[in-house]
């Protein structure tokens, strides 16, 4: 059952369903943190900061950086 050249094959199931994506709740949440200026985002530890601290401080800087980030998150309840 080949389709002749230049002709679309028939679809036995009709039209595809219409998909509606409602992103209004996530857009409001992200814009609220931008408007307020201090969004409650958890601070993450950076792989590159750890790498350079390992290179320049023989690893002891990684301990202090990890403590700093953990304290920052704990103080803000994150």
mmCIF file of C-alpha atoms in Angstrom:
data_model
loop_
_atom_site.group_PDB
_atom_site.id
_atom_site.type_symbol
_atom_site.label_atom_id
_atom_site.label_comp_id
_atom_site.label_asym_id
_atom_site.label_seq_id
_atom_site.Cartn_x
_atom_site.Cartn_y
_atom_site.Cartn_z
ATOM 1 C CA UNK A 1 0.000 0.000 0.000
ATOM 2 C CA UNK A 2 2.351 2.730 -1.223
ATOM 3 C CA UNK A 3 1.448 6.405 -1.422
ATOM 4 C CA UNK A 4 1.891 8.076 -4.813
ATOM 5 C CA UNK A 5 4.679 10.703 -4.926
ATOM 6 C CA UNK A 6 3.590 14.233 -3.958
ATOM 7 C CA UNK A 7 0.573 13.070 -1.954
ATOM 8 C CA UNK A 8 0.208 12.960 1.843
ATOM 9 C CA UNK A 9 -0.746 9.624 3.410
ATOM 10 C CA UNK A 10 -4.237 9.492 4.882
ATOM 11 C CA UNK A 11 -4.485 9.680 8.676
ATOM 12 C CA UNK A 12 -7.050 7.175 9.966
ATOM 13 C CA UNK A 13 -7.398 8.848 13.369
ATOM 14 C CA UNK A 14 -8.344 12.411 12.378
ATOM 15 C CA UNK A 15 -6.947 15.624 13.812
ATOM 16 C CA UNK A 16 -4.247 15.546 16.509
ATOM 17 C CA UNK A 17 -5.393 16.818 19.913
ATOM 18 C CA UNK A 18 -4.851 20.440 20.881
ATOM 19 C CA UNK A 19 -2.307 20.748 23.705
ATOM 20 C CA UNK A 20 -2.477 23.763 25.996
ATOM 21 C CA UNK A 21 0.366 24.380 28.432
ATOM 22 C CA UNK A 22 -0.458 26.732 31.288
ATOM 23 C CA UNK A 23 2.736 28.145 32.782
ATOM 24 C CA UNK A 24 1.187 31.064 34.616
ATOM 25 C CA UNK A 25 1.892 29.732 38.118
ATOM 26 C CA UNK A 26 5.593 29.174 37.492
ATOM 27 C CA UNK A 27 5.929 32.520 35.714
ATOM 28 C CA UNK A 28 4.378 34.320 38.666
ATOM 29 C CA UNK A 29 6.634 32.549 41.151
ATOM 30 C CA UNK A 30 9.798 33.379 39.241
ATOM 31 C CA UNK A 31 8.808 37.000 38.604
ATOM 32 C CA UNK A 32 7.982 37.490 42.296
ATOM 33 C CA UNK A 33 11.525 36.555 43.258
ATOM 34 C CA UNK A 34 12.944 38.951 40.667
ATOM 35 C CA UNK A 35 10.686 41.822 41.741
ATOM 36 C CA UNK A 36 11.483 41.339 45.422
ATOM 37 C CA UNK A 37 15.196 41.307 44.689
ATOM 38 C CA UNK A 38 16.035 38.626 47.245
ATOM 39 C CA UNK A 39 14.572 35.394 45.980
ATOM 40 C CA UNK A 40 14.656 32.432 48.333
ATOM 41 C CA UNK A 41 16.955 30.353 46.198
ATOM 42 C CA UNK A 42 19.187 27.768 47.745
ATOM 43 C CA UNK A 43 22.848 28.571 47.223
ATOM 44 C CA UNK A 44 24.679 25.723 45.506
ATOM 45 C CA UNK A 45 28.310 24.807 45.826
ATOM 46 C CA UNK A 46 30.279 25.428 42.661
ATOM 47 C CA UNK A 47 32.458 22.703 41.202
ATOM 48 C CA UNK A 48 34.837 25.299 39.733
ATOM 49 C CA UNK A 49 35.253 27.123 43.040
ATOM 50 C CA UNK A 50 36.093 23.816 44.697
ATOM 51 C CA UNK A 51 38.569 23.010 41.917
ATOM 52 C CA UNK A 52 40.435 26.319 42.207
ATOM 53 C CA UNK A 53 40.415 26.188 45.992
ATOM 54 C CA UNK A 54 41.930 22.715 45.797
ATOM 55 C CA UNK A 55 44.645 24.012 43.458
ATOM 56 C CA UNK A 56 45.522 27.115 45.492
ATOM 57 C CA UNK A 57 44.829 26.171 49.127
ATOM 58 C CA UNK A 58 45.673 22.449 49.177
ATOM 59 C CA UNK A 59 42.062 21.595 50.050
ATOM 60 C CA UNK A 60 41.622 23.611 53.255
ATOM 61 C CA UNK A 61 39.773 26.350 51.344
ATOM 62 C CA UNK A 62 37.179 23.766 50.276
ATOM 63 C CA UNK A 63 36.267 23.146 53.919
ATOM 64 C CA UNK A 64 35.724 26.851 54.606
ATOM 65 C CA UNK A 65 33.803 27.362 51.355
ATOM 66 C CA UNK A 66 31.541 24.387 52.127
ATOM 67 C CA UNK A 67 30.906 25.718 55.648
ATOM 68 C CA UNK A 68 30.113 29.175 54.241
ATOM 69 C CA UNK A 69 27.536 27.869 51.740
ATOM 70 C CA UNK A 70 25.937 25.544 54.300
ATOM 71 C CA UNK A 71 25.668 28.347 56.861
ATOM 72 C CA UNK A 72 24.197 30.710 54.245
ATOM 73 C CA UNK A 73 21.450 28.169 53.406
ATOM 74 C CA UNK A 74 20.790 27.301 57.067
ATOM 75 C CA UNK A 75 20.451 30.959 58.112
ATOM 76 C CA UNK A 76 17.789 31.488 55.451
ATOM 77 C CA UNK A 77 15.923 28.260 56.237
ATOM 78 C CA UNK A 78 16.641 26.674 52.877
#
